[in-house]
N, CA, C and O atoms as a DFTB+ gen file, in Angstrom:
492 C
 N C O
     1  1     143.532      13.877     -35.131
     2  2     143.854      14.648     -33.839
     3  2     142.684      15.055     -33.421
     4  3     142.533      14.964     -32.202
     5  1     141.638      15.554     -34.135
     6  2     140.425      15.935     -33.211
     7  2     139.000      14.968     -33.276
     8  3     138.026      14.995     -32.524
     9  1     139.257      14.154     -34.410
    10  2     138.274      13.379     -34.781
    11  2     138.571      11.949     -34.114
    12  3     137.589      11.320     -33.719
    13  1     139.469      11.552     -34.004
    14  2     139.932      10.007     -33.943
    15  2     138.992       9.498     -32.562
    16  3     138.269      10.153     -31.811
    17  1     139.326       8.111     -32.587
    18  2     138.721       7.119     -31.451
    19  2     138.740       7.796     -30.024
    20  3     137.726       7.829     -29.327
    21  1     140.075       8.389     -29.586
    22  2     140.364       8.510     -28.314
    23  2     140.515      10.364     -28.375
    24  3     140.950      10.953     -27.385
    25  1     140.174      11.000     -29.422
    26  2     140.058      12.532     -29.358
    27  2     138.953      13.120     -28.876
    28  3     137.848      12.577     -28.900
    29  1     139.208      14.417     -28.347
    30  2     138.018      15.044     -27.715
    31  2     136.832      15.363     -28.559
    32  3     135.763      15.585     -27.990
    33  1     136.902      15.404     -29.742
    34  2     135.669      15.712     -30.436
    35  2     134.980      14.049     -31.127
    36  3     134.142      14.065     -32.028
    37  1     135.377      13.054     -30.669
    38  2     134.874      11.851     -31.459
    39  2     133.778      11.601     -31.052
    40  3     133.448      11.720     -29.872
    41  1     132.894      11.136     -32.158
    42  2     131.608      10.596     -31.887
    43  2     131.340       9.232     -32.638
    44  3     131.583       8.952     -33.812
    45  1     130.761       8.440     -31.620
    46  2     130.743       6.832     -32.393
    47  2     130.015       6.876     -33.323
    48  3     129.056       7.641     -33.227
    49  1     130.153       6.228     -34.343
    50  2     129.152       5.604     -35.354
    51  2     128.006       5.056     -34.785
    52  3     128.232       4.476     -33.723
    53  1     126.590       5.055     -35.237
    54  2     125.795       4.126     -34.487
    55  2     125.774       2.793     -35.009
    56  3     126.045       2.603     -36.194
    57  1     125.465       1.808     -34.204
    58  2     125.564       0.477     -34.599
    59  2     124.173      -0.105     -34.756
    60  3     123.308      -0.044     -33.883
    61  1     124.019      -0.727     -36.051
    62  2     122.338      -1.076     -35.915
    63  2     122.547      -2.758     -35.970
    64  3     123.158      -3.257     -36.914
    65  1     122.084      -3.443     -35.067
    66  2     121.618      -4.904     -35.164
    67  2     121.183      -5.318     -36.529
    68  3     120.185      -4.862     -37.087
    69  1     121.962      -6.179     -37.019
    70  2     121.650      -6.857     -38.390
    71  2     120.256      -7.266     -38.391
    72  3     119.723      -7.121     -39.491
    73  1     119.689      -7.624     -37.693
    74  2     118.390      -8.367     -37.603
    75  2     117.556      -7.050     -37.941
    76  3     116.885      -6.955     -38.969
    77  1     117.665      -5.986     -36.929
    78  2     116.662      -4.808     -37.020
    79  2     116.938      -4.196     -38.519
    80  3     115.964      -3.645     -39.032
    81  1     118.104      -4.228     -39.246
    82  2     118.289      -3.843     -40.620
    83  2     117.652      -4.571     -41.355
    84  3     117.172      -4.039     -42.356
    85  1     117.446      -5.853     -41.162
    86  2     116.683      -6.701     -42.129
    87  2     115.334      -6.554     -42.069
    88  3     114.694      -6.851     -43.078
    89  1     114.567      -6.025     -40.778
    90  2     113.568      -5.863     -40.905
    91  2     113.105      -4.535     -41.416
    92  3     112.080      -4.421     -42.090
    93  1     113.825      -3.601     -41.107
    94  2     113.717      -2.051     -41.925
    95  2     113.788      -2.134     -43.246
    96  3     113.053      -1.381     -43.885
    97  1     114.541      -2.916     -43.858
    98  2     114.373      -3.366     -45.392
    99  2     113.384      -4.134     -45.693
   100  3     112.786      -3.729     -46.690
   101  1     112.969      -5.070     -45.244
   102  2     111.699      -5.677     -45.438
   103  2     110.263      -4.882     -45.363
   104  3     109.266      -5.056     -46.065
   105  1     110.458      -4.029     -44.377
   106  2     109.040      -3.132     -43.960
   107  2     109.378      -2.395     -45.305
   108  3     108.422      -2.492     -46.074
   109  1     110.173      -1.860     -45.710
   110  2     110.262      -0.739     -46.950
   111  2     110.068      -1.536     -48.370
   112  3     110.310      -0.993     -49.447
   113  1     109.716      -2.556     -48.279
   114  2     109.606      -3.446     -49.503
   115  2     110.677      -4.032     -50.401
   116  3     110.590      -4.457     -51.553
   117  1     111.691      -3.947     -49.591
   118  2     113.193      -4.189     -50.110
   119  2     113.404      -5.519     -50.402
   120  3     112.515      -6.364     -50.290
   121  1     114.560      -5.764     -50.779
   122  2     115.252      -7.324     -50.886
   123  2     116.220      -7.179     -50.226
   124  3     117.125      -6.563     -50.789
   125  1     116.485      -7.653     -48.782
   126  2     117.637      -7.914     -48.054
   127  2     118.706      -8.651     -48.492
   128  3     118.499      -9.860     -48.600
   129  1     120.145      -8.107     -48.864
   130  2     121.356      -9.031     -49.419
   131  2     122.434      -8.701     -48.572
   132  3     122.709      -7.514     -48.397
   133  1     123.109      -9.634     -48.001
   134  2     124.233      -9.579     -47.219
   135  2     125.258      -9.127     -48.553
   136  3     125.176      -9.626     -49.675
   137  1     126.036      -8.277     -48.219
   138  2     127.192      -7.676     -49.119
   139  2     128.684      -8.194     -48.705
   140  3     129.089      -8.248     -47.543
   141  1     129.334      -8.519     -49.720
   142  2     130.697      -9.391     -49.707
   143  2     130.819      -9.819     -48.341
   144  3     131.307      -9.199     -47.396
   145  1     130.261     -11.070     -48.371
   146  2     130.449     -12.161     -46.862
   147  2     131.891     -12.309     -46.403
   148  3     132.267     -12.451     -45.240
   149  1     132.583     -12.258     -47.417
   150  2     134.244     -12.460     -47.180
   151  2     134.978     -11.286     -46.977
   152  3     136.202     -11.211     -47.084
   153  1     134.212     -10.360     -46.680
   154  2     135.322      -9.051     -46.271
   155  2     135.149      -8.648     -44.827
   156  3     135.807      -7.756     -44.292
   157  1     134.098      -9.460     -44.161
   158  2     133.977      -9.458     -42.845
   159  2     135.054     -10.133     -41.897
   160  3     135.039      -9.985     -40.675
   161  1     135.919     -10.833     -42.535
   162  2     136.999     -11.495     -41.898
   163  2     136.528     -12.725     -40.934
   164  3     137.258     -13.028     -39.990
   165  1     135.497     -13.325     -41.129
   166  2     135.114     -14.161     -40.431
   167  2     135.668     -15.721     -40.725
   168  3     136.261     -15.827     -41.799
   169  1     135.578     -16.727     -40.063
   170  2     136.060     -18.082     -40.760
   171  2     134.961     -18.328     -41.553
   172  3     133.934     -17.649     -41.545
   173  1     135.220     -19.523     -42.400
   174  2     134.278     -20.072     -43.106
   175  2     132.929     -20.437     -42.710
   176  3     131.883     -20.277     -43.338
   177  1     133.168     -21.079     -41.294
   178  2     132.290     -21.597     -40.263
   179  2     131.292     -20.375     -39.869
   180  3     130.078     -20.365     -40.074
   181  1     131.896     -19.569     -39.390
   182  2     131.271     -18.066     -38.870
   183  2     130.383     -17.615     -40.145
   184  3     129.159     -17.694     -40.041
   185  1     130.893     -17.202     -41.201
   186  2     130.222     -16.734     -42.110
   187  2     128.923     -17.456     -42.532
   188  3     127.872     -16.886     -42.823
   189  1     129.154     -18.893     -42.526
   190  2     127.949     -19.773     -42.872
   191  2     126.866     -19.550     -41.971
   192  3     125.716     -19.333     -42.350
   193  1     127.346     -19.620     -40.391
   194  2     126.222     -19.261     -39.192
   195  2     125.641     -18.098     -39.515
   196  3     124.430     -17.980     -39.330
   197  1     126.438     -16.980     -40.081
   198  2     125.773     -15.635     -40.177
   199  2     124.707     -15.813     -41.182
   200  3     123.528     -15.554     -40.939
   201  1     125.139     -16.260     -42.318
   202  2     124.211     -16.444     -43.366
   203  2     122.966     -17.170     -43.067
   204  3     121.882     -16.837     -43.546
   205  1     123.165     -18.359     -42.115
   206  2     121.959     -19.279     -41.739
   207  2     120.951     -18.393     -40.694
   208  3     119.742     -18.261     -40.889
   209  1     121.570     -17.910     -39.736
   210  2     120.799     -16.974     -38.917
   211  2     120.045     -15.983     -39.660
   212  3     118.815     -15.920     -39.665
   213  1     120.956     -15.087     -40.389
   214  2     120.032     -13.724     -41.113
   215  2     118.957     -14.396     -42.009
   216  3     117.919     -13.763     -42.202
   217  1     119.101     -15.556     -42.543
   218  2     117.906     -16.268     -43.233
   219  2     116.907     -16.350     -42.748
   220  3     115.857     -16.104     -43.341
   221  1     117.006     -16.807     -41.253
   222  2     115.857     -17.143     -40.589
   223  2     115.127     -15.682     -40.072
   224  3     114.094     -15.545     -39.418
   225  1     115.900     -14.820     -40.522
   226  2     115.278     -13.410     -39.958
   227  2     114.641     -12.707     -41.159
   228  3     113.845     -11.790     -40.954
   229  1     114.990     -13.139     -42.557
   230  2     114.291     -12.588     -43.538
   231  2     115.500     -12.317     -44.712
   232  3     115.101     -11.716     -45.709
   233  1     116.820     -12.671     -44.690
   234  2     117.723     -12.502     -45.563
   235  2     117.110     -13.219     -46.812
   236  3     116.525     -14.289     -46.643
   237  1     117.231     -12.628     -48.159
   238  2     116.753     -12.979     -49.176
   239  2     117.824     -13.347     -50.309
   240  3     117.559     -13.956     -51.345
   241  1     119.156     -12.838     -49.903
   242  2     120.279     -12.987     -50.924
   243  2     121.703     -12.504     -50.277
   244  3     121.876     -11.671     -49.386
   245  1     122.729     -13.323     -51.037
   246  2     123.933     -12.876     -50.839
   247  2     124.740     -12.200     -52.031
   248  3     124.321     -12.328     -53.181
   249  1     125.677     -11.618     -51.809
   250  2     126.496     -11.062     -52.832
   251  2     127.585     -12.251     -52.871
   252  3     128.394     -12.604     -52.012
   253  1     127.296     -12.801     -54.312
   254  2     128.391     -13.930     -54.489
   255  2     129.475     -13.241     -55.312
   256  3     130.640     -13.327     -54.922
   257  1     129.177     -12.565     -56.421
   258  2     130.292     -12.165     -57.140
   259  2     130.490     -10.695     -56.708
   260  3     129.705      -9.751     -56.792
   261  1     131.902     -10.760     -56.166
   262  2     132.237      -9.185     -55.668
   263  2     133.729      -8.981     -56.456
   264  3     134.267      -9.868     -57.119
   265  1     134.226      -7.753     -56.262
   266  2     135.504      -7.836     -56.877
   267  2     136.586      -8.107     -56.128
   268  3     137.711      -8.077     -56.626
   269  1     136.390      -8.381     -54.941
   270  2     137.575      -8.987     -53.943
   271  2     137.209     -10.620     -53.936
   272  3     137.922     -11.384     -53.287
   273  1     136.215     -11.046     -54.590
   274  2     136.032     -12.449     -54.208
   275  2     136.831     -13.452     -55.397
   276  3     136.560     -13.433     -56.598
   277  1     137.902     -14.344     -54.728
   278  2     138.580     -15.362     -55.852
   279  2     137.367     -16.567     -55.954
   280  3     136.430     -16.880     -55.221
   281  1     137.906     -17.085     -57.290
   282  2     137.168     -18.548     -57.343
   283  2     136.546     -19.315     -56.238
   284  3     135.380     -19.710     -56.230
   285  1     137.389     -19.480     -55.348
   286  2     137.079     -20.397     -54.174
   287  2     136.170     -19.859     -53.285
   288  3     135.564     -20.638     -52.550
   289  1     135.946     -18.586     -53.210
   290  2     135.136     -18.016     -52.318
   291  2     133.784     -18.004     -53.024
   292  3     132.770     -18.194     -52.353
   293  1     133.712     -17.802     -54.273
   294  2     132.715     -17.583     -55.238
   295  2     132.198     -18.888     -55.040
   296  3     131.347     -18.949     -54.153
   297  1     132.517     -20.107     -55.704
   298  2     132.384     -21.245     -55.391
   299  2     131.488     -21.921     -54.030
   300  3     130.607     -22.780     -54.043
   301  1     132.013     -21.268     -53.037
   302  2     131.691     -21.603     -51.422
   303  2     130.267     -20.733     -51.295
   304  3     129.372     -21.218     -50.604
   305  1     130.075     -19.564     -51.900
   306  2     128.954     -18.572     -51.817
   307  2     127.930     -19.207     -52.793
   308  3     126.767     -19.465     -52.484
   309  1     128.395     -19.391     -53.797
   310  2     127.128     -20.582     -54.553
   311  2     126.692     -21.371     -53.860
   312  3     125.494     -21.325     -53.581
   313  1     127.455     -22.284     -53.389
   314  2     127.085     -23.431     -52.348
   315  2     126.136     -23.137     -51.671
   316  3     125.037     -23.660     -51.857
   317  1     126.427     -21.969     -50.466
   318  2     125.494     -21.416     -49.489
   319  2     124.286     -21.086     -50.089
   320  3     123.209     -21.540     -49.705
   321  1     124.446     -20.162     -51.197
   322  2     123.213     -19.491     -51.868
   323  2     122.222     -20.749     -52.398
   324  3     121.008     -20.548     -52.370
   325  1     122.673     -21.894     -52.824
   326  2     121.752     -22.909     -53.260
   327  2     121.297     -23.582     -51.990
   328  3     120.112     -23.916     -51.951
   329  1     122.197     -23.877     -50.758
   330  2     121.926     -24.389     -49.713
   331  2     120.728     -23.801     -48.919
   332  3     119.910     -24.477     -48.294
   333  1     120.736     -22.580     -49.019
   334  2     119.614     -22.001     -47.889
   335  2     118.721     -21.186     -48.993
   336  3     118.049     -20.218     -48.638
   337  1     118.744     -21.506     -49.969
   338  2     117.691     -20.887     -51.174
   339  2     117.619     -19.340     -51.060
   340  3     116.562     -18.817     -50.708
   341  1     118.677     -18.623     -51.338
   342  2     118.807     -17.212     -51.504
   343  2     119.268     -16.794     -52.730
   344  3     119.950     -17.539     -53.433
   345  1     118.948     -15.608     -53.079
   346  2     119.334     -14.905     -54.419
   347  2     120.537     -14.746     -54.592
   348  3     121.058     -14.199     -53.620
   349  1     121.233     -14.983     -55.413
   350  2     122.752     -14.480     -55.616
   351  2     122.695     -13.136     -56.409
   352  3     121.908     -12.887     -57.322
   353  1     123.590     -12.373     -55.944
   354  2     123.964     -10.776     -56.323
   355  2     125.498     -10.765     -56.428
   356  3     126.248     -11.516     -55.805
   357  1     125.867      -9.801     -57.312
   358  2     127.159      -9.407     -57.556
   359  2     127.390      -7.813     -58.179
   360  3     126.658      -7.285     -59.017
   361  1     128.429      -7.280     -57.633
   362  2     128.645      -6.016     -58.078
   363  2     130.081      -5.579     -57.894
   364  3     130.712      -6.253     -57.080
   365  1     130.747      -4.553     -58.505
   366  2     131.950      -3.924     -58.357
   367  2     132.404      -3.345     -57.273
   368  3     133.619      -3.232     -57.107
   369  1     131.415      -2.839     -56.269
   370  2     131.754      -2.220     -55.222
   371  2     132.304      -0.764     -55.410
   372  3     133.179      -0.176     -54.774
   373  1     131.492      -0.330     -56.528
   374  2     132.308       0.815     -56.994
   375  2     131.376       2.163     -56.248
   376  3     130.188       2.423     -56.432
   377  1     132.090       2.677     -55.615
   378  2     131.522       4.084     -54.924
   379  2     132.003       5.123     -55.233
   380  3     131.638       6.083     -54.554
   381  1     132.672       5.300     -55.983
   382  2     132.885       6.873     -56.640
   383  2     134.490       7.164     -56.448
   384  3     135.277       6.218     -56.429
   385  1     134.835       8.214     -56.339
   386  2     136.256       8.757     -56.419
   387  2     137.107       8.364     -54.896
   388  3     138.297       8.500     -54.610
   389  1     136.078       7.887     -54.179
   390  2     136.958       7.416     -52.753
   391  2     137.467       6.130     -52.753
   392  3     138.102       5.671     -51.804
   393  1     137.175       5.416     -53.956
   394  2     137.924       3.882     -54.163
   395  2     138.438       3.981     -55.704
   396  3     137.814       3.446     -56.620
   397  1     139.856       4.850     -55.934
   398  2     139.946       4.956     -57.186
   399  2     140.414       3.788     -57.964
   400  3     140.372       3.812     -59.194
   401  1     140.862       2.756     -57.300
   402  2     141.154       1.311     -57.725
   403  2     140.178       0.548     -58.588
   404  3     140.426      -0.266     -59.478
   405  1     138.737       1.087     -58.030
   406  2     137.469       0.175     -58.103
   407  2     137.143       0.822     -59.294
   408  3     137.223       2.050     -59.337
   409  1     136.744       0.102     -60.388
   410  2     136.005       0.612     -61.678
   411  2     134.655       0.025     -61.722
   412  3     134.376      -1.127     -61.390
   413  1     133.697       1.082     -62.242
   414  2     132.162       0.627     -62.169
   415  2     132.050      -0.707     -62.988
   416  3     132.438      -0.685     -64.156
   417  1     131.653      -1.619     -62.570
   418  2     131.148      -2.923     -63.622
   419  2     132.292      -3.740     -63.562
   420  3     132.088      -4.926     -63.820
   421  1     133.292      -3.452     -63.324
   422  2     134.488      -4.750     -63.174
   423  2     135.269      -4.482     -62.062
   424  3     136.207      -5.274     -61.978
   425  1     135.230      -3.736     -61.263
   426  2     135.952      -3.741     -59.665
   427  2     137.415      -3.801     -59.807
   428  3     137.902      -2.866     -60.441
   429  1     138.097      -4.554     -59.427
   430  2     139.505      -4.288     -59.582
   431  2     140.062      -5.620     -60.702
   432  3     141.049      -6.332     -60.518
   433  1     139.377      -5.662     -61.533
   434  2     139.744      -6.552     -62.510
   435  2     138.492      -7.163     -63.230
   436  3     137.394      -6.611     -63.158
   437  1     138.719      -8.413     -63.980
   438  2     137.769      -8.953     -64.776
   439  2     136.543      -9.424     -64.078
   440  3     136.221     -10.568     -64.398
   441  1     135.730      -8.800     -63.153
   442  2     134.544      -9.268     -62.735
   443  2     133.914      -9.649     -63.491
   444  3     134.041      -9.069     -64.569
   445  1     133.012     -10.652     -63.451
   446  2     131.909     -10.979     -64.373
   447  2     130.486     -11.330     -63.362
   448  3     130.450     -12.310     -62.619
   449  1     129.563     -10.518     -63.474
   450  2     128.371     -11.085     -62.838
   451  2     127.601     -11.652     -63.915
   452  3     127.560     -11.074     -65.001
   453  1     127.032     -12.653     -63.727
   454  2     126.184     -13.028     -64.621
   455  2     125.009     -12.440     -65.042
   456  3     124.282     -12.157     -64.089
   457  1     124.577     -12.165     -66.078
   458  2     123.218     -11.617     -66.472
   459  2     121.773     -11.956     -65.930
   460  3     120.825     -11.241     -65.607
   461  1     121.971     -13.325     -65.955
   462  2     120.785     -13.842     -65.395
   463  2     120.320     -13.540     -63.821
   464  3     119.181     -13.737     -63.397
   465  1     121.353     -13.062     -63.105
   466  2     120.722     -12.751     -61.496
   467  2     119.646     -11.660     -61.474
   468  3     118.714     -11.606     -60.672
   469  1     119.936     -10.695     -62.588
   470  2     118.829      -9.388     -62.384
   471  2     117.324     -10.148     -62.807
   472  3     116.255      -9.620     -62.499
   473  1     117.386     -11.272     -63.446
   474  2     116.111     -11.837     -63.904
   475  2     115.436     -12.339     -62.425
   476  3     114.334     -12.055     -61.956
   477  1     116.394     -13.096     -61.932
   478  2     116.277     -13.727     -60.534
   479  2     116.007     -12.898     -59.350
   480  3     115.551     -13.389     -58.317
   481  1     116.246     -11.810     -59.464
   482  2     116.030     -10.446     -58.687
   483  2     114.518      -9.883     -59.048
   484  3     113.723      -9.546     -58.170
   485  1     114.242      -9.831     -60.418
   486  2     113.105      -9.295     -60.755
   487  2     111.847     -10.101     -60.411
   488  3     110.721      -9.669     -60.165
   489  1     112.311     -11.433     -60.449
   490  2     111.186     -12.354     -60.079
   491  2     111.202     -12.765     -58.699
   492  3     110.331     -13.522     -58.270
């Protein structure tokens, strides 16, 4: 009633250009990773272009293993991860009580994130 997009007290969320985000993460000594690429609802082609473009700007990895990814998406992301020489990461997307259907470490089911990914990140 008061805070919705067309309501009197609505304040739009700030938008950060992905390239600016990459620069901020890199400048802070972080490892920039694109989280859950298939949740953005782009086509496979557009997702691949996004990964390519962000790689040129400093992207270091992509979240291959995510609680919403099915085996076909994981396979595609592994392919792109290798093609663009990126790190693979994974996570359950647990954010606390605001997502009660997601369990820490397993997501919405039998999420498996290979242990060797942490070694890759550390090196």
